[in-house]
Coordinates of C-alpha atoms in Angstrom, one line a residue:
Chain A
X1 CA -19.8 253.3 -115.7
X2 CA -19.5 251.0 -119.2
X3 CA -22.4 248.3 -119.0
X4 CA -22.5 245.5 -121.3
X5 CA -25.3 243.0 -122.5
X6 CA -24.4 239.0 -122.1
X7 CA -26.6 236.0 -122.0
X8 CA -24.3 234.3 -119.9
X9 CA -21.4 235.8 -117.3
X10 CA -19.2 232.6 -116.0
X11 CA -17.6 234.0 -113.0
X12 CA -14.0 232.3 -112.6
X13 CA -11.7 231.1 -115.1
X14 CA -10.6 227.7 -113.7
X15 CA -11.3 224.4 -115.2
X16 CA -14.9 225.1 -114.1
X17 CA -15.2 228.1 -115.8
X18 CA -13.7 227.5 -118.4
X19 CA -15.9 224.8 -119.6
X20 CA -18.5 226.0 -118.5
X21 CA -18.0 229.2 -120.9
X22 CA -16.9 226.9 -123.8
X23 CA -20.3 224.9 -123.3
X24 CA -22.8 228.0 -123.0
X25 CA -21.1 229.4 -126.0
X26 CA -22.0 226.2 -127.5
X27 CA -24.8 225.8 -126.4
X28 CA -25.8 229.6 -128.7
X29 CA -25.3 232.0 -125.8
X30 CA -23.5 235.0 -126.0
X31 CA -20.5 234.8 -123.3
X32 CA -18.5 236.9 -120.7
X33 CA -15.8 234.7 -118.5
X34 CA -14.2 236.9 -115.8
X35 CA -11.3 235.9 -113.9
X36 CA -9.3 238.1 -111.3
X37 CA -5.5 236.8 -112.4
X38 CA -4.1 237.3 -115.3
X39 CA -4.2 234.2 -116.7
X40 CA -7.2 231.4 -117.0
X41 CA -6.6 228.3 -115.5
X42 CA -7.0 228.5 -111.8
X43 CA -5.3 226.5 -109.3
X44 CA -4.5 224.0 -112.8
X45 CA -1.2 226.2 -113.1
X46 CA 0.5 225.7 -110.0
X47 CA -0.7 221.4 -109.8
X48 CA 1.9 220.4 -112.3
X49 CA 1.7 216.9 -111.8
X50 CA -0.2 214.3 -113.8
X51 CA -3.2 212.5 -113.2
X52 CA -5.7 215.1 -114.6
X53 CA -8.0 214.4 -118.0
X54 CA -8.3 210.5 -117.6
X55 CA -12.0 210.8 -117.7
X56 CA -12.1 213.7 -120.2
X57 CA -9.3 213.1 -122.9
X58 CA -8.8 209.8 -122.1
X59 CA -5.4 210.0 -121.1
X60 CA -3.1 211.5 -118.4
X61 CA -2.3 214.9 -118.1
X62 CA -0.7 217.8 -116.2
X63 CA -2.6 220.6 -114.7
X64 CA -0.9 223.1 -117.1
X65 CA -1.6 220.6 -120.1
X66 CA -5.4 220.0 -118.5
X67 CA -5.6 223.8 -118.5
X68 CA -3.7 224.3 -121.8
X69 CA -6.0 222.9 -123.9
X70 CA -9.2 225.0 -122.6
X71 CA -7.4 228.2 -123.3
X72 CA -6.7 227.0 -126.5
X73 CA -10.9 226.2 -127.2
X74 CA -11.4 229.0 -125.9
X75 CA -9.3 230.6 -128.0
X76 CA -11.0 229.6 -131.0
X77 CA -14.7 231.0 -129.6
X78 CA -15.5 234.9 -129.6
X79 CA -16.5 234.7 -125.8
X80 CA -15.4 237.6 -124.0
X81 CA -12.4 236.9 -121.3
X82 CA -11.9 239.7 -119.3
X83 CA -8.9 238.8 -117.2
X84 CA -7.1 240.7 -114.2
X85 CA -10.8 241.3 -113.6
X86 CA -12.4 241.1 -110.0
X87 CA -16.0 240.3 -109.3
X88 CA -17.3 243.5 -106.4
X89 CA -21.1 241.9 -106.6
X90 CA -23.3 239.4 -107.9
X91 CA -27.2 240.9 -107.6
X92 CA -30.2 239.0 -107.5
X93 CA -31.4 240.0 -111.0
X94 CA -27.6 239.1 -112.6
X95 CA -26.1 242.1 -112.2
X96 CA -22.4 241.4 -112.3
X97 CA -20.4 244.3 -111.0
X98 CA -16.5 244.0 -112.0
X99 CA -13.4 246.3 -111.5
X100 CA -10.1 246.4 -113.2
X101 CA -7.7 248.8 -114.3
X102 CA -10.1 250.2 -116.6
X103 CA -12.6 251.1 -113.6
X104 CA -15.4 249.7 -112.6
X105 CA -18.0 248.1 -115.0
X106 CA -21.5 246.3 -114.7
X107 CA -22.1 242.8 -116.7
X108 CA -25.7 242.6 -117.2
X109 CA -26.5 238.4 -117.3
X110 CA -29.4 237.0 -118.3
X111 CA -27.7 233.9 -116.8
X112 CA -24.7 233.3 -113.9
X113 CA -22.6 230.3 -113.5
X114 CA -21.0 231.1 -110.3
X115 CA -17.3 229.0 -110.8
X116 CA -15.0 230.7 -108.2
X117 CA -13.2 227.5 -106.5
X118 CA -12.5 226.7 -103.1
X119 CA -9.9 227.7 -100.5
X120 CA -7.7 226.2 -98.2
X121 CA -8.6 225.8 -94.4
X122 CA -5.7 227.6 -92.2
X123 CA -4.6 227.0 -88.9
X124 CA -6.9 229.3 -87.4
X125 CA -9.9 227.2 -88.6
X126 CA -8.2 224.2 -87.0
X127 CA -6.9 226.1 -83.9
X128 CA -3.6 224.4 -83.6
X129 CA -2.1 225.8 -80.1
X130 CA 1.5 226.7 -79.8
X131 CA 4.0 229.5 -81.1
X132 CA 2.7 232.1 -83.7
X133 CA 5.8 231.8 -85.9
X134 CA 6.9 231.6 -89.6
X135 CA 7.0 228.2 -91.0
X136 CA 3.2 227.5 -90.8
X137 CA 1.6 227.3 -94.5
X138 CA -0.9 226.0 -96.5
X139 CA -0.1 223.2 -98.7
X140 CA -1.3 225.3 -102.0
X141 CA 0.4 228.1 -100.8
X142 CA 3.6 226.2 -100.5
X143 CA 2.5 224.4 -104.2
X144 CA 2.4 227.9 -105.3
X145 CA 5.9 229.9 -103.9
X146 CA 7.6 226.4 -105.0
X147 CA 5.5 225.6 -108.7
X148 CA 5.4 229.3 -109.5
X149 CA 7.5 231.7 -107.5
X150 CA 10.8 229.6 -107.4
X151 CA 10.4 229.8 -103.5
X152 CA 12.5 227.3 -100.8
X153 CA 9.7 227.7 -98.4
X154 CA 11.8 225.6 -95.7
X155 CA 14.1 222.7 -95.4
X156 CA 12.6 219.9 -93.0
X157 CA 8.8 219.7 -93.2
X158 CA 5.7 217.4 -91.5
X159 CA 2.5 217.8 -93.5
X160 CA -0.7 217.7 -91.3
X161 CA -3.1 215.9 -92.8
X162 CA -3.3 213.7 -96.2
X163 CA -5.6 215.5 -98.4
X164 CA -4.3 215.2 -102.0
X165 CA -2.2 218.4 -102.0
X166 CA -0.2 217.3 -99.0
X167 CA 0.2 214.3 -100.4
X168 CA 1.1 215.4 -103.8
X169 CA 3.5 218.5 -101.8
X170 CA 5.3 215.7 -99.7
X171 CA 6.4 213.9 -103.3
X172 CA 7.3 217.7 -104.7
X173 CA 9.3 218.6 -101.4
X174 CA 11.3 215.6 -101.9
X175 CA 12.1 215.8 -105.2
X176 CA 13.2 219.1 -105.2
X177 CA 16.0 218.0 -102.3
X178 CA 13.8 219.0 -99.2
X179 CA 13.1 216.5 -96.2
X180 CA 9.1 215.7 -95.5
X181 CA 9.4 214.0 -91.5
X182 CA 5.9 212.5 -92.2
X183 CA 2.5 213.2 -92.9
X184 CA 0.1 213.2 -89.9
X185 CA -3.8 212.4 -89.9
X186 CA -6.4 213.0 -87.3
X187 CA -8.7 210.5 -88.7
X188 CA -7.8 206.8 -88.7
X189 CA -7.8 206.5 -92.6
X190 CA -6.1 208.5 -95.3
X191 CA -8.2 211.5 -97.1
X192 CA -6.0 211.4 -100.2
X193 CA -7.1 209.3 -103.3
X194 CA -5.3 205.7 -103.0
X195 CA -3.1 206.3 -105.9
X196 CA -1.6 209.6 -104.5
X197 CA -0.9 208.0 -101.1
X198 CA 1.0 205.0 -103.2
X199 CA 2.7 207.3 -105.3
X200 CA 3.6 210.3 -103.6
X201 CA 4.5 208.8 -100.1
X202 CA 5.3 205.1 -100.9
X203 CA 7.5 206.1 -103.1
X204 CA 9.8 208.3 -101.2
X205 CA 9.3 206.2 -97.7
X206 CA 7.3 208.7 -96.5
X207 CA 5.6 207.6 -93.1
X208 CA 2.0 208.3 -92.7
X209 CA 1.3 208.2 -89.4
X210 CA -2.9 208.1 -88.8
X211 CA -5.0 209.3 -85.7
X212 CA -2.1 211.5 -84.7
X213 CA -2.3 215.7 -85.1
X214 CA -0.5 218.3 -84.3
X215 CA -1.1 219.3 -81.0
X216 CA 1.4 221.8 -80.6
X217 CA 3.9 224.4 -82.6
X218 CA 6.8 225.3 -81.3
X219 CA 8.8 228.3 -82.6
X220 CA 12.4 229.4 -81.9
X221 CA 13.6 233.1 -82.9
X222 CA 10.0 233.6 -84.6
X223 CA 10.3 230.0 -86.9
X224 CA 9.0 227.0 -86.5
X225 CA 12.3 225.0 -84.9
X226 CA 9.4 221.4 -84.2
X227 CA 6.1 220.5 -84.1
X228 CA 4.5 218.3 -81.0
X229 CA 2.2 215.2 -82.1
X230 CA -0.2 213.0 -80.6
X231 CA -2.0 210.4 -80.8
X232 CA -5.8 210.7 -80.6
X233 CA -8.6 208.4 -79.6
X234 CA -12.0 207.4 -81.0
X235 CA -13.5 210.1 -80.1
X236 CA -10.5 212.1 -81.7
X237 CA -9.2 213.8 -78.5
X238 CA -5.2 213.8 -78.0
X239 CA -4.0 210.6 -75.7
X240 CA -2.1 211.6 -72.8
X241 CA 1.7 210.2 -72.9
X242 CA 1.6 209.7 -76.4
X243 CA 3.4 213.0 -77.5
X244 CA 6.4 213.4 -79.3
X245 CA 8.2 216.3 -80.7
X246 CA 9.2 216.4 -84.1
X247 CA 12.1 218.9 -84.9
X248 CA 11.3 220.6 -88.4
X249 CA 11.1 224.3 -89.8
X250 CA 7.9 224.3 -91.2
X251 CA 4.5 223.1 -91.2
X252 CA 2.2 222.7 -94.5
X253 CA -1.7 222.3 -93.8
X254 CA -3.2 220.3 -96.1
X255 CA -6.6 220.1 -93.9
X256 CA -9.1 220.6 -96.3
X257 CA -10.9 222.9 -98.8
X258 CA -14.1 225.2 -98.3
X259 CA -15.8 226.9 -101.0
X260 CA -15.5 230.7 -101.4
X261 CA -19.1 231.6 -101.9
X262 CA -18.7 235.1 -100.6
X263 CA -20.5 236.3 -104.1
X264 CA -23.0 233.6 -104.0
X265 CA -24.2 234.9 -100.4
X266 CA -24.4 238.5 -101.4
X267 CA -26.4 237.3 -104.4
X268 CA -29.0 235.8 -102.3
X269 CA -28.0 232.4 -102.8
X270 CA -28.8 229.6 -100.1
X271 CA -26.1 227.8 -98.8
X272 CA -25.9 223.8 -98.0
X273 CA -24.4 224.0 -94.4
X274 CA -22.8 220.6 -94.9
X275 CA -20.8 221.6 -97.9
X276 CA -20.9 225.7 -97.9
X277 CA -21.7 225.7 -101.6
X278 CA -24.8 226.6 -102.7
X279 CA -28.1 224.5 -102.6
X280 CA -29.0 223.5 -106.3
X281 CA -31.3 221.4 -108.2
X282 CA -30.9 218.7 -110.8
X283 CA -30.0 222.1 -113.5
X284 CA -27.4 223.4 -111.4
X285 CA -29.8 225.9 -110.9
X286 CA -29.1 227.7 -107.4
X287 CA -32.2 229.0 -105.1
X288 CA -31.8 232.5 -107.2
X289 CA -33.5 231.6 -110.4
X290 CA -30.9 232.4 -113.2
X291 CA -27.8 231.8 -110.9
X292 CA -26.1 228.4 -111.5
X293 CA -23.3 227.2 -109.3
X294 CA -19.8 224.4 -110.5
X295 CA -16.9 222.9 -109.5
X296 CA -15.3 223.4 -106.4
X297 CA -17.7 226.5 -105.9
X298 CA -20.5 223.8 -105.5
X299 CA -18.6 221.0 -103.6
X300 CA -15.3 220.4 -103.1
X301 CA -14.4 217.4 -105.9
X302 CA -11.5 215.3 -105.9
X303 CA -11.0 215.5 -109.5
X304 CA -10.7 217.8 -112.3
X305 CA -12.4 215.9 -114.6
X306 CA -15.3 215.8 -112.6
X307 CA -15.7 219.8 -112.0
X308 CA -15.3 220.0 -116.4
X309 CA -18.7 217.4 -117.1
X310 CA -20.3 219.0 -113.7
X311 CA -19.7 222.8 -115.3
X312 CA -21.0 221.7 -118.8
X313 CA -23.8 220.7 -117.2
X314 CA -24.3 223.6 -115.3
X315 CA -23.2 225.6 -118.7
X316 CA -25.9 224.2 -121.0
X317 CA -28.9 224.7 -118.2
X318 CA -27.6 228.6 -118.1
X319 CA -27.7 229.3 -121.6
X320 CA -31.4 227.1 -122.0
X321 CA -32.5 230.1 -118.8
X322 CA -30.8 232.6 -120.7
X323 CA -32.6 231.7 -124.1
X324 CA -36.2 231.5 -122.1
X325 CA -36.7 227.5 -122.5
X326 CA -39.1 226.4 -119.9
X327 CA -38.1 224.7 -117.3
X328 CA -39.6 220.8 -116.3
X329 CA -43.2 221.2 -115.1
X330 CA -42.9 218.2 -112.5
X331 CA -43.2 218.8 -108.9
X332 CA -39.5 219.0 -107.5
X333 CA -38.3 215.4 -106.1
X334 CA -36.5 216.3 -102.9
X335 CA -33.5 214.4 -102.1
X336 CA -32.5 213.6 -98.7
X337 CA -29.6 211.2 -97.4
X338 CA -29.2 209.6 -94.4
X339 CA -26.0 208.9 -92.5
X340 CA -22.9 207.9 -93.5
X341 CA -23.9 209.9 -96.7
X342 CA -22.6 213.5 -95.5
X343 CA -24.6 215.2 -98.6
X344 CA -26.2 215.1 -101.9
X345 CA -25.8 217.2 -105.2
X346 CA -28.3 218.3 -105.8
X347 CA -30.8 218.4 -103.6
X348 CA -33.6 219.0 -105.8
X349 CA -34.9 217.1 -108.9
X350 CA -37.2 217.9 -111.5
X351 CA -36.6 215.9 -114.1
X352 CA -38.1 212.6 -114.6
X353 CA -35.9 211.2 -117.7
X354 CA -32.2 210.6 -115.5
X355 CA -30.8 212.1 -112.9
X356 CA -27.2 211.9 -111.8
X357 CA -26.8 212.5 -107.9
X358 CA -23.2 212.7 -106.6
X359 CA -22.3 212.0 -103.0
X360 CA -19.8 211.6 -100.4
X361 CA -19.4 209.4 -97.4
X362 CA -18.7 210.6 -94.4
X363 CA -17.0 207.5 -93.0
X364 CA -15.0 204.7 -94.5
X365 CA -17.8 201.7 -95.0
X366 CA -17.3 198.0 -95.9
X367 CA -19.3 196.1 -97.7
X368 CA -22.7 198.0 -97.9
X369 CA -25.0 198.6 -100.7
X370 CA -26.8 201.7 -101.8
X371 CA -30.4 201.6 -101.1
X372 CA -33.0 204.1 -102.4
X373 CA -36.4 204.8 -101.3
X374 CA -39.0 207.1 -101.8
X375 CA -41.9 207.6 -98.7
X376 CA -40.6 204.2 -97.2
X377 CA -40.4 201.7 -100.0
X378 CA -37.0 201.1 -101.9
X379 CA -36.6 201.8 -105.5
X380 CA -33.4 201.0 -106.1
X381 CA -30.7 198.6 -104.7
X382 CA -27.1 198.5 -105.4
X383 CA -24.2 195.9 -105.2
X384 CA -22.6 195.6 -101.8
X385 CA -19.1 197.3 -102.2
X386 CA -17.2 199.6 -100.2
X387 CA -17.0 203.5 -99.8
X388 CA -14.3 206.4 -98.7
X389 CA -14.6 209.4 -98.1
X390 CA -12.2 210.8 -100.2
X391 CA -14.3 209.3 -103.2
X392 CA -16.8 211.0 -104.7
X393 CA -19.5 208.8 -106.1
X394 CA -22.3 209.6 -108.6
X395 CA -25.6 207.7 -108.6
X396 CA -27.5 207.7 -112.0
X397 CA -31.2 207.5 -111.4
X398 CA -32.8 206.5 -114.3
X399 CA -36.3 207.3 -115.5
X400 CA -38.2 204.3 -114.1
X401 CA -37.1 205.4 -110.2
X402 CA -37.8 209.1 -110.8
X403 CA -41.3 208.4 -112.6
X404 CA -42.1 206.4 -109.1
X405 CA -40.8 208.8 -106.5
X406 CA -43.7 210.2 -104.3
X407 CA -42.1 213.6 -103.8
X408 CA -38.8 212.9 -102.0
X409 CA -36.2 210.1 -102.2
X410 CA -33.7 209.0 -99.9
X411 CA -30.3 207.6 -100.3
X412 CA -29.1 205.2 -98.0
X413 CA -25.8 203.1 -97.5
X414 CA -27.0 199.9 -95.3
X415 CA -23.9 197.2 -93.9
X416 CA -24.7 194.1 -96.0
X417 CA -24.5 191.2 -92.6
X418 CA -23.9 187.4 -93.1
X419 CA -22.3 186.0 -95.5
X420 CA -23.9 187.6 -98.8
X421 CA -21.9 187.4 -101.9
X422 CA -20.5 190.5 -103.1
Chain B
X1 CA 5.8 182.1 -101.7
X2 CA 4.6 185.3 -100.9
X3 CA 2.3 187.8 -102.0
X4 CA 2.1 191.8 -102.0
X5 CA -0.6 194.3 -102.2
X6 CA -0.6 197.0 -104.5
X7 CA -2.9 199.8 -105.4
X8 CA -3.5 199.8 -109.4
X9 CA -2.9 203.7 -110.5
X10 CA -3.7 203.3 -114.2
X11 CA -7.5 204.6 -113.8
X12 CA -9.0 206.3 -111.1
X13 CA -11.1 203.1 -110.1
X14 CA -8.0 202.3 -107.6
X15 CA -8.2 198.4 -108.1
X16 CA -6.7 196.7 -104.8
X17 CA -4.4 194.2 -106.4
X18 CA -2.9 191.1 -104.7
X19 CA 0.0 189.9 -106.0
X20 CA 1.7 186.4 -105.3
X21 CA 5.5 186.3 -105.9
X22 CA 6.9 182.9 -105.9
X23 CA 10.7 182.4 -104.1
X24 CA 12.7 184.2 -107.2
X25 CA 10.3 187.5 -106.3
X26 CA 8.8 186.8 -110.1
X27 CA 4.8 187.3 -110.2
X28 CA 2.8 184.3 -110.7
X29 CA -0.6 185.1 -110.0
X30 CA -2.5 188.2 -109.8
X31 CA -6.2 189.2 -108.6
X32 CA -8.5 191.8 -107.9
X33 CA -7.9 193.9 -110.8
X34 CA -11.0 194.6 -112.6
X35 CA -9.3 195.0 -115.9
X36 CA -6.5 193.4 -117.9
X37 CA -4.2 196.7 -117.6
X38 CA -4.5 196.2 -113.5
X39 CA -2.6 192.8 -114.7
X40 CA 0.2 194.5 -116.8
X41 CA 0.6 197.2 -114.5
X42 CA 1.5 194.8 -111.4
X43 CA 3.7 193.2 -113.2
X44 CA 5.5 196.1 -114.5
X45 CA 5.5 197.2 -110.7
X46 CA 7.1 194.7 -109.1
X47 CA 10.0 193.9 -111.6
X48 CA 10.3 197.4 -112.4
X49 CA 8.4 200.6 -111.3
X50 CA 7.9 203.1 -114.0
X51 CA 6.0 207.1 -113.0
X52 CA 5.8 210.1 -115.0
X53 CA 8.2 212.6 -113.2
X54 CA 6.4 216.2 -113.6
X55 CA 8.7 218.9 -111.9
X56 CA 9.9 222.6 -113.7
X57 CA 12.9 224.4 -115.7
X58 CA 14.1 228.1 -115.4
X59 CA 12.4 230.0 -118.2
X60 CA 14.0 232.9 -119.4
X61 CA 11.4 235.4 -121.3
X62 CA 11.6 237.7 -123.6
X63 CA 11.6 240.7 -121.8
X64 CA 14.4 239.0 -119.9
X65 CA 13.1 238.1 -116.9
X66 CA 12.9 234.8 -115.6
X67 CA 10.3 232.6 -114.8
X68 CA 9.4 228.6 -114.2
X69 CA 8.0 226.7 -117.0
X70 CA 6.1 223.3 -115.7
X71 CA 7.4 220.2 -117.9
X72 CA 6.6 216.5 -117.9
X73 CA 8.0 213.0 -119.1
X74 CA 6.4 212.0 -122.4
X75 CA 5.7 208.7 -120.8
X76 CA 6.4 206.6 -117.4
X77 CA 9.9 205.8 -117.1
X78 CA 11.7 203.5 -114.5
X79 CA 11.3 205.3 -111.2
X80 CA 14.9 204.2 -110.1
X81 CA 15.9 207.5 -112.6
X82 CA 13.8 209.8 -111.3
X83 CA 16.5 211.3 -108.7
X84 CA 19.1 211.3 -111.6
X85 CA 16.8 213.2 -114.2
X86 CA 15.4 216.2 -111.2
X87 CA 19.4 216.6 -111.7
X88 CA 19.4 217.5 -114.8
X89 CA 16.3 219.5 -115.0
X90 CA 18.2 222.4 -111.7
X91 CA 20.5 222.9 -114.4
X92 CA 18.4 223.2 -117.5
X93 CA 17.4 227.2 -118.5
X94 CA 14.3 227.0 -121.7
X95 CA 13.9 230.8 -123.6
X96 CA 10.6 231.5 -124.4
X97 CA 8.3 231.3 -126.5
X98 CA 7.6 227.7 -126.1
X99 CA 4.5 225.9 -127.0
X100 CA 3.2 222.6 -124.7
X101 CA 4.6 219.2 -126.6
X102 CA 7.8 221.4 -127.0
X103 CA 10.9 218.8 -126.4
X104 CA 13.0 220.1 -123.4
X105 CA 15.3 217.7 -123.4
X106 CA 15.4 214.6 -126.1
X107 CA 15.5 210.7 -124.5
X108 CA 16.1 211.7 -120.9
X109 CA 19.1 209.3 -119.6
X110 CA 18.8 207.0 -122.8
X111 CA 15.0 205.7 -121.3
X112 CA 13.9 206.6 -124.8
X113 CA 11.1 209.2 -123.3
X114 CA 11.6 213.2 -123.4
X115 CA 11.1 215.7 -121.2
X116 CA 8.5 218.2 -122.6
X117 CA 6.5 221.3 -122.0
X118 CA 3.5 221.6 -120.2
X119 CA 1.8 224.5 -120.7
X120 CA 2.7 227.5 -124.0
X121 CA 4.6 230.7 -122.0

């Protein structure tokens, strides 16, 4: 069995690992990137629509363009890319064990940035009752057999739910010539960003019909021949007498993504129950000293952009462990949050100079303002404004509200009443 | 008089923009953009609405074998030729190699922007 030396293995070759190898070779460390296909990029490839590198390059890109020009930096760096290359085993001392054609081989790390992505949610997950027939899909599967493969995957489609890859699938169905009957959302707002919904549904006249789900598939000669929706309630259970079938041949999920930490839980990493990456502090740094987590691996993030400034943070921490740098001495800072905010990232802080803390609401909210406080009295105070859940936000603590934290802080969103001005 | 919402798509702040149209449907005042290009861009999208169209060509490699190669519009152009231009592109086979930037095909239906590669293959 071949073992090699690195100061750094990035595991995954998407736009998170990616820059994240980029960085910790920049940052001095010596580099492996492994990625199981054989090409880098990711999920980039098969999203060939635009909207990606606003933040980053300043202007709008495709996936494959997004994607393009980190192979090419890449390119110009000597960090090792070992492609059609599968991660077996991540050990707690940053033992990476990988297997392709040449056999099986052992990446000793001094440092891991764990960038493996997400994955979609399936029917099973979501239990939708009904016939077990062709015609039921993911929406990135159906991104993929039409993007990559040069699939039809069907002819008439409905779309449950309005993530952004539904939403961006019902605009590719209908340009390629296929008909979407609608996109259909348990909750009673969209989970797509506000420019996808305008210009991937509007657009086309696609309905979106909210608080309504798929409640039943119905399969003729072992396709999907129509779908039965409902309305739900408050409480999101189906209304009775609201139901109406909806003849189509096939249905694309596009019900969320959950991070594929399979790795990072053999490694010993703790998981965050709320968003089933790992649990990491203010470095990235997961509960395995050494083992630093990015991108969709960490959190599922609505854009690209995000996971390439989130991985370079992550990068530059790993190759700092690799090299030996100490670590800040303070006492950790925990962070808590209280309802609507569904989580924090990180959860952990050590450093007293800035912090940046993203977040996510769980529930659409109206004029509210961010409140922070440490061991009851409040730090910090935003504007009112309002938040979605299909938004990530980033709070930037700076020094002054870190230096004063007693040991914890808490985030807060708090309804702003009367008559305030915004 | 009469006004219209729009969602501003030029950054990914997602400015709710009001716009009032007075009887001829011509813009005549615009708010809640947070920038000026919030302003040009609701203008631009009411008289006429202009998108990048991203979508892919046959690409034929050099071992033969084909394969799809992801292309773009150099720029927004009026979405009313979208339909017309997804036309074109069923019909259009590239050879490899390209390299991203490569022109696919030059001033797509006279709107002066070109459909171009995406990614090297």
């Amino acid at each position: 069995m071949n073992e090699f030396q690195f100061d750094v293995a990035v595991i995954g070759g998407g736009p998170a690992g990616m820059a994240a190898a980029i960085e910790a070779r920049k940052n001095g460390a010596s580099v492996a990137l492994v990625e199981r296909n054989p090409h880098l990029g990711g999920i980039l490839l098969q999203c060939i629509h635009s909207g990606f590198g606003l933040k980053c390059f300043k202007q709008e890109l495709t996936g494959p363009e997004y994607a393009q020009r980190f192979v090419n930096q890449l390119g110009e760096t000597d960090v090792t890319v070992l492609l059609s290359t599968m991660v077996l085993q991540i050990t707690k001392d940053k033992k990476v064990v990988c297997m392709n054609e040449k056999g099986i081989s052992v990446l000793n790390a001094k440092a891991v940035v764990l960038a493996m992505g997400c994955r979609e949610r399936t029917r099973g997950e979501i239990k939708i009752p009904g016939d077990r027939c062709a015609g039921v899909l993911t929406a990135g599967l159906a991104q993929h057999y039409i993007n990559i493969d040069n699939y039809c995957p069907g002819h008439r489609f409905v779309i449950l739910g309005s993530g952004d890859i539904g939403l961006i699938m019902a605009r590719r169905l209908s340009l390629e010539g296929m008909k979407v009957e609608g996109v259909y959302e348990l909750m009673p707002y969209p989970n797509g960003l506000k420019r996808n919904i305008k210009n991937c549904l509007e657009d086309f006249g696609i309905p979106l019909h909210l608080s309504t789900t798929v409640t039943r598939v119905i399969g003729e000669k072992g396709r999907v021949a129509a779908v039965e929706v409902t309305k739900v309630d408050e409480k999101l259970q189906p209304v009775d007498g609201t139901s109406k079938i909806v003849p189509c041949d096939t249905l694309l999920l596009s019900v969320g993504l959950v991070p594929e930490n399979e790795l990072s839980a053999g490694a010993g990493v703790k998981l965050n129950p709320r968003t089933h990456g790992a649990v990491v502090n203010d470095s990235l740094e997961t509960s395995v000293p050494g083992i630093f987590a990015c991108g969709n691996v960490l959190h599922v993030h609505d854009l690209a952009d995000n996971v390439t400034v989130e991985a370079r943070h992550a990068a530059a921490c790993a190759a700092a462990f690799a090299k030996g740098e100490q670590k800040e001495s303070n006492p950790a800072i925990t962070v808590n949050c209280e309802d609507p905010i569904g989580y924090t990232v990180p959860s952990e802080i050590y450093s007293r100079e800035k912090a940046s803390v993203l977040f996510r609401v769980r529930r659409p909210v109206e004029n509210a303002r961010m409140v922070v406080t440490s061991e009851g009295s409040i730090l910090l105070q935003g504007r009112p404004r309002s938040y979605i859940p299909s938004t990530m936000e980033e709070l930037v603590l700076p020094s002054a509200v870190l230096q004063k934290a007693d040991g914890e802080i808490t985030l807060k969103i708090e309804s702003v009443l009367g008559g305030e001005n915004p | 008089m009469s006004t219209k919402e729009l969602i501003c798509t030029v950054c990914p702040n997602s400015c709710n923009v009001t716009v009032e149209l007075n009887k001829k449907g011509e813009p005549v005042k615009i708010a809640g953009n947070r920038c000026p290009r919030g302003e040009a861009f609701a203008k631009q999208e009411i008289t006429c609405p202009m998108r990048v169209i991203t979508s892919t060509v046959v690409l034929r490699g050099e071992d033969g074998r084909d394969a799809l190669l992801p292309v773009r519009s150099s720029d927004a152009f009026p979405l009313s030729k979208h339909a017309q231009t997804m036309e074109l592109l069923r019909h259009i086979t590239v050879r490899a190699p390209v390299k991203m930037g490569d022109v696919v095909i030059h001033n797509v239906l006279d709107t002066g922007v070109d459909i171009i590669a995406s990614r090297d293959s």
